[in-house]
Coordinates of C-alpha atoms in Angstrom, one line a residue:
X1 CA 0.0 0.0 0.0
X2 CA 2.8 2.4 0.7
X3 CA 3.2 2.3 -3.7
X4 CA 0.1 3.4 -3.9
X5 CA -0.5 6.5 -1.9
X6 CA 0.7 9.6 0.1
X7 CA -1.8 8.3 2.9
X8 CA 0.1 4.3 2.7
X9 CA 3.1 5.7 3.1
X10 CA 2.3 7.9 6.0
X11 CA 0.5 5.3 7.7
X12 CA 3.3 2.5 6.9
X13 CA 5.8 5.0 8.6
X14 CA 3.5 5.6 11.7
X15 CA 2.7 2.0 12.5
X16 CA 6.3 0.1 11.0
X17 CA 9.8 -0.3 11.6
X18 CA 12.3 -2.1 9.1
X19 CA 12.5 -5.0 11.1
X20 CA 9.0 -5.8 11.5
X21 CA 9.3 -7.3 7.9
X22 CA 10.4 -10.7 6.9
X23 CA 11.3 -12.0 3.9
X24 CA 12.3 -11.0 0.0
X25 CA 13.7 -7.7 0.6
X26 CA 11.0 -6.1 2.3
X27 CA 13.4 -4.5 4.7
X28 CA 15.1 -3.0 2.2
X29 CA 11.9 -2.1 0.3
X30 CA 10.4 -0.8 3.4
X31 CA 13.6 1.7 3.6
X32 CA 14.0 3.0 0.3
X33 CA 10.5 4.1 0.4
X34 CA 10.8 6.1 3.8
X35 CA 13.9 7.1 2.4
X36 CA 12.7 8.5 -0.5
X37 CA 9.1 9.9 1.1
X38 CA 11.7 11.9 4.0
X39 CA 13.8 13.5 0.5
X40 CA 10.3 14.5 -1.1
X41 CA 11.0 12.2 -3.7
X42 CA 8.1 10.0 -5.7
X43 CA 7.5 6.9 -4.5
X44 CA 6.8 4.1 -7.0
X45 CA 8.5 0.6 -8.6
X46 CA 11.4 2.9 -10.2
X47 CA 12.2 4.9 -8.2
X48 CA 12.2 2.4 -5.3
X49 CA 14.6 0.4 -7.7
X50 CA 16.8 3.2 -8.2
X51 CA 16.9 3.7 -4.7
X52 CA 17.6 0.3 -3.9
X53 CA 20.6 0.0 -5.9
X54 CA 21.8 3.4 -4.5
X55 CA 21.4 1.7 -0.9
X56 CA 23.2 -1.7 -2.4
X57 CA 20.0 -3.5 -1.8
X58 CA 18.4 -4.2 -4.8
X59 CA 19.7 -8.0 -5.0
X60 CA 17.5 -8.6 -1.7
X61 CA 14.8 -7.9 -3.2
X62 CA 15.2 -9.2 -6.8
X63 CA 18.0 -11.9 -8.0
X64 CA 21.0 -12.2 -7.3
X65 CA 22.8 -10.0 -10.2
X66 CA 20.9 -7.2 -8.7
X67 CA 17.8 -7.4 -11.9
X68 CA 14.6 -8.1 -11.0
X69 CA 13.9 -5.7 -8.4
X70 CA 11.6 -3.0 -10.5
X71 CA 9.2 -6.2 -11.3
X72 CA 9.4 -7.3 -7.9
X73 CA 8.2 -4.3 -6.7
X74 CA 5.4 -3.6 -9.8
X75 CA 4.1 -7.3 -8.8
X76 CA 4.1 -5.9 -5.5
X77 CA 2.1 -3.1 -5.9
X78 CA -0.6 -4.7 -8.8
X79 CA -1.3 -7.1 -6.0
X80 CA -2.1 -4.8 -3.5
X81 CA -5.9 -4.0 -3.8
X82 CA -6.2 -0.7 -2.2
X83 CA -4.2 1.7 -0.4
X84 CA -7.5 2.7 1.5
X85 CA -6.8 -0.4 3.5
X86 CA -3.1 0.2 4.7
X87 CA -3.5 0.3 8.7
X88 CA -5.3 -2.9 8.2
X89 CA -2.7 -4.2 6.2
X90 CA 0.0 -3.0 8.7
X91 CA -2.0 -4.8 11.3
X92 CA -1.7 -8.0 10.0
X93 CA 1.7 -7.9 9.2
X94 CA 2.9 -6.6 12.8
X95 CA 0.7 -9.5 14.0
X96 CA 2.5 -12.3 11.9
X97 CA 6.5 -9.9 13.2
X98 CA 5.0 -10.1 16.3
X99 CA 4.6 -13.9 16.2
X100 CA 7.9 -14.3 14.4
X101 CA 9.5 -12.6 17.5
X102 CA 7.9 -14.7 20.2
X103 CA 8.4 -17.7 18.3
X104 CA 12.2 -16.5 17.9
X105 CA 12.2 -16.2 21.7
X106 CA 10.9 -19.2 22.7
X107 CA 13.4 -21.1 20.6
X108 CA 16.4 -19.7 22.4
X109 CA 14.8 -20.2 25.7
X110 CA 13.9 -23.9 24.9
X111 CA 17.6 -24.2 23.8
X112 CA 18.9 -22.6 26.6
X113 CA 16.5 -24.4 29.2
X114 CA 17.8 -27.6 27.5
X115 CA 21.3 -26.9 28.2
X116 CA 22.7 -29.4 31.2
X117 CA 25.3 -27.3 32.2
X118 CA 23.1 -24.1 32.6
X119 CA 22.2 -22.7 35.7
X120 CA 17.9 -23.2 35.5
X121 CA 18.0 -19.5 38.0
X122 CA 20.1 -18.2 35.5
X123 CA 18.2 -19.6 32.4
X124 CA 14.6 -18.3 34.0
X125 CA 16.4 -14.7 34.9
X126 CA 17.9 -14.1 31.1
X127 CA 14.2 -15.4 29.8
X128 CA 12.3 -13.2 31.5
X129 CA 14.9 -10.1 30.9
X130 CA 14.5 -11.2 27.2
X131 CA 11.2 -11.1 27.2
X132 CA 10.7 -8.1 28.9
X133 CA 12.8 -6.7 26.5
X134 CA 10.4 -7.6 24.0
X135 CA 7.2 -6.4 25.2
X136 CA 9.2 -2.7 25.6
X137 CA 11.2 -2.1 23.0
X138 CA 10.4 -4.1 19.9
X139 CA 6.4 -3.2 21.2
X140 CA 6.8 -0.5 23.2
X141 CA 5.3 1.8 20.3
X142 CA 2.3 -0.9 20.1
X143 CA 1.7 -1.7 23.5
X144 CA 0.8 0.3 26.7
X145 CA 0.3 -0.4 29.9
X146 CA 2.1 -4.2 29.6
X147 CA 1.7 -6.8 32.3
X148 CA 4.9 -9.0 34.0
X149 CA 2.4 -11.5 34.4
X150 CA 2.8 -13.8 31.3
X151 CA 6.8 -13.2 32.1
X152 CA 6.0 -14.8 35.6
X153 CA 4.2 -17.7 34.2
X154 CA 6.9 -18.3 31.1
X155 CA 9.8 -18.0 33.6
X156 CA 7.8 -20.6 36.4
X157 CA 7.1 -23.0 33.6
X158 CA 11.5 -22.6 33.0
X159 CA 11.8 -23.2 36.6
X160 CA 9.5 -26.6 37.1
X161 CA 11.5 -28.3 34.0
X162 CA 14.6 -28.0 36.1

């Protein structure tokens, strides 16, 4: 949506960061186009191109010789139905970086926890500091008034494996 309008742009830029995408380039596509909107500068499939290979990204987000990129991006925007729905778009996909994050956690706390040489205390501390860490600064923008208690359940289910 942030192709297709002034107002999907601005909304993309209130609601996003460049890590809350995945995948393809969309970092990196993400990027160019704030870049571009903060220098007054169009924003569509060319000149996101242009900027991508000015920012050394463009093979992130086509192939690997650096081609591709400018029909990456005019796929990208033909299959986007309408700009008038970009918060809703930007919902879902801070829903599914959201997901990706916790599911990212989890892992190195299941990998941790499985550890016979670690500490469990020490484990159950650097989970719930991680997680913490989480909820306020990769959400902090998205989320008020956060509660410790799922921290307190996450790091007591830590502590009764060990």
């Amino acid at each position: 949506a942030m192709m297709l309008s002034q107002d999907g742009i601005e909304v993309g830029l209130a609601m996003c960061v460049a890590p809350d995408f995945h995948g393809f380039g969309n970092a990196e596509v993400f990027t160019a186009i704030r870049n571009l909107y903060r220098a007054g500068e169009p924003v569509d499939p060319v000149t996101v191109t242009d900027q991508l290979g000015t920012d050394g990204t463009a093979a992130k987000v086509g192939r690997t010789d650096g081609g591709g990129a400018k029909e990456r991006l005019m796929i990208l925007q033909a299959q986007t139905p309408a700009s008038a729905n970009a918060e809703h778009y930007a919902r879902m996909m801070l829903d599914a970086a959201d997901r990706r994050r916790l599911l990212d956690l989890g892992d190195d706390i299941m990998r941790a926890a499985a550890d016979p040489t670690a500490l469990i205390d020490e484990v159950a501390d650097r989970s719930q500091a991680a997680f913490t860490e989480l909820m306020n600064e990769k959400w902090g923008a998205r989320r008020q008034g956060t509660t410790d208690a799922p921290v307190k359940v996450l790091a007591d289910g830590i502590k009764s494996e060990g």
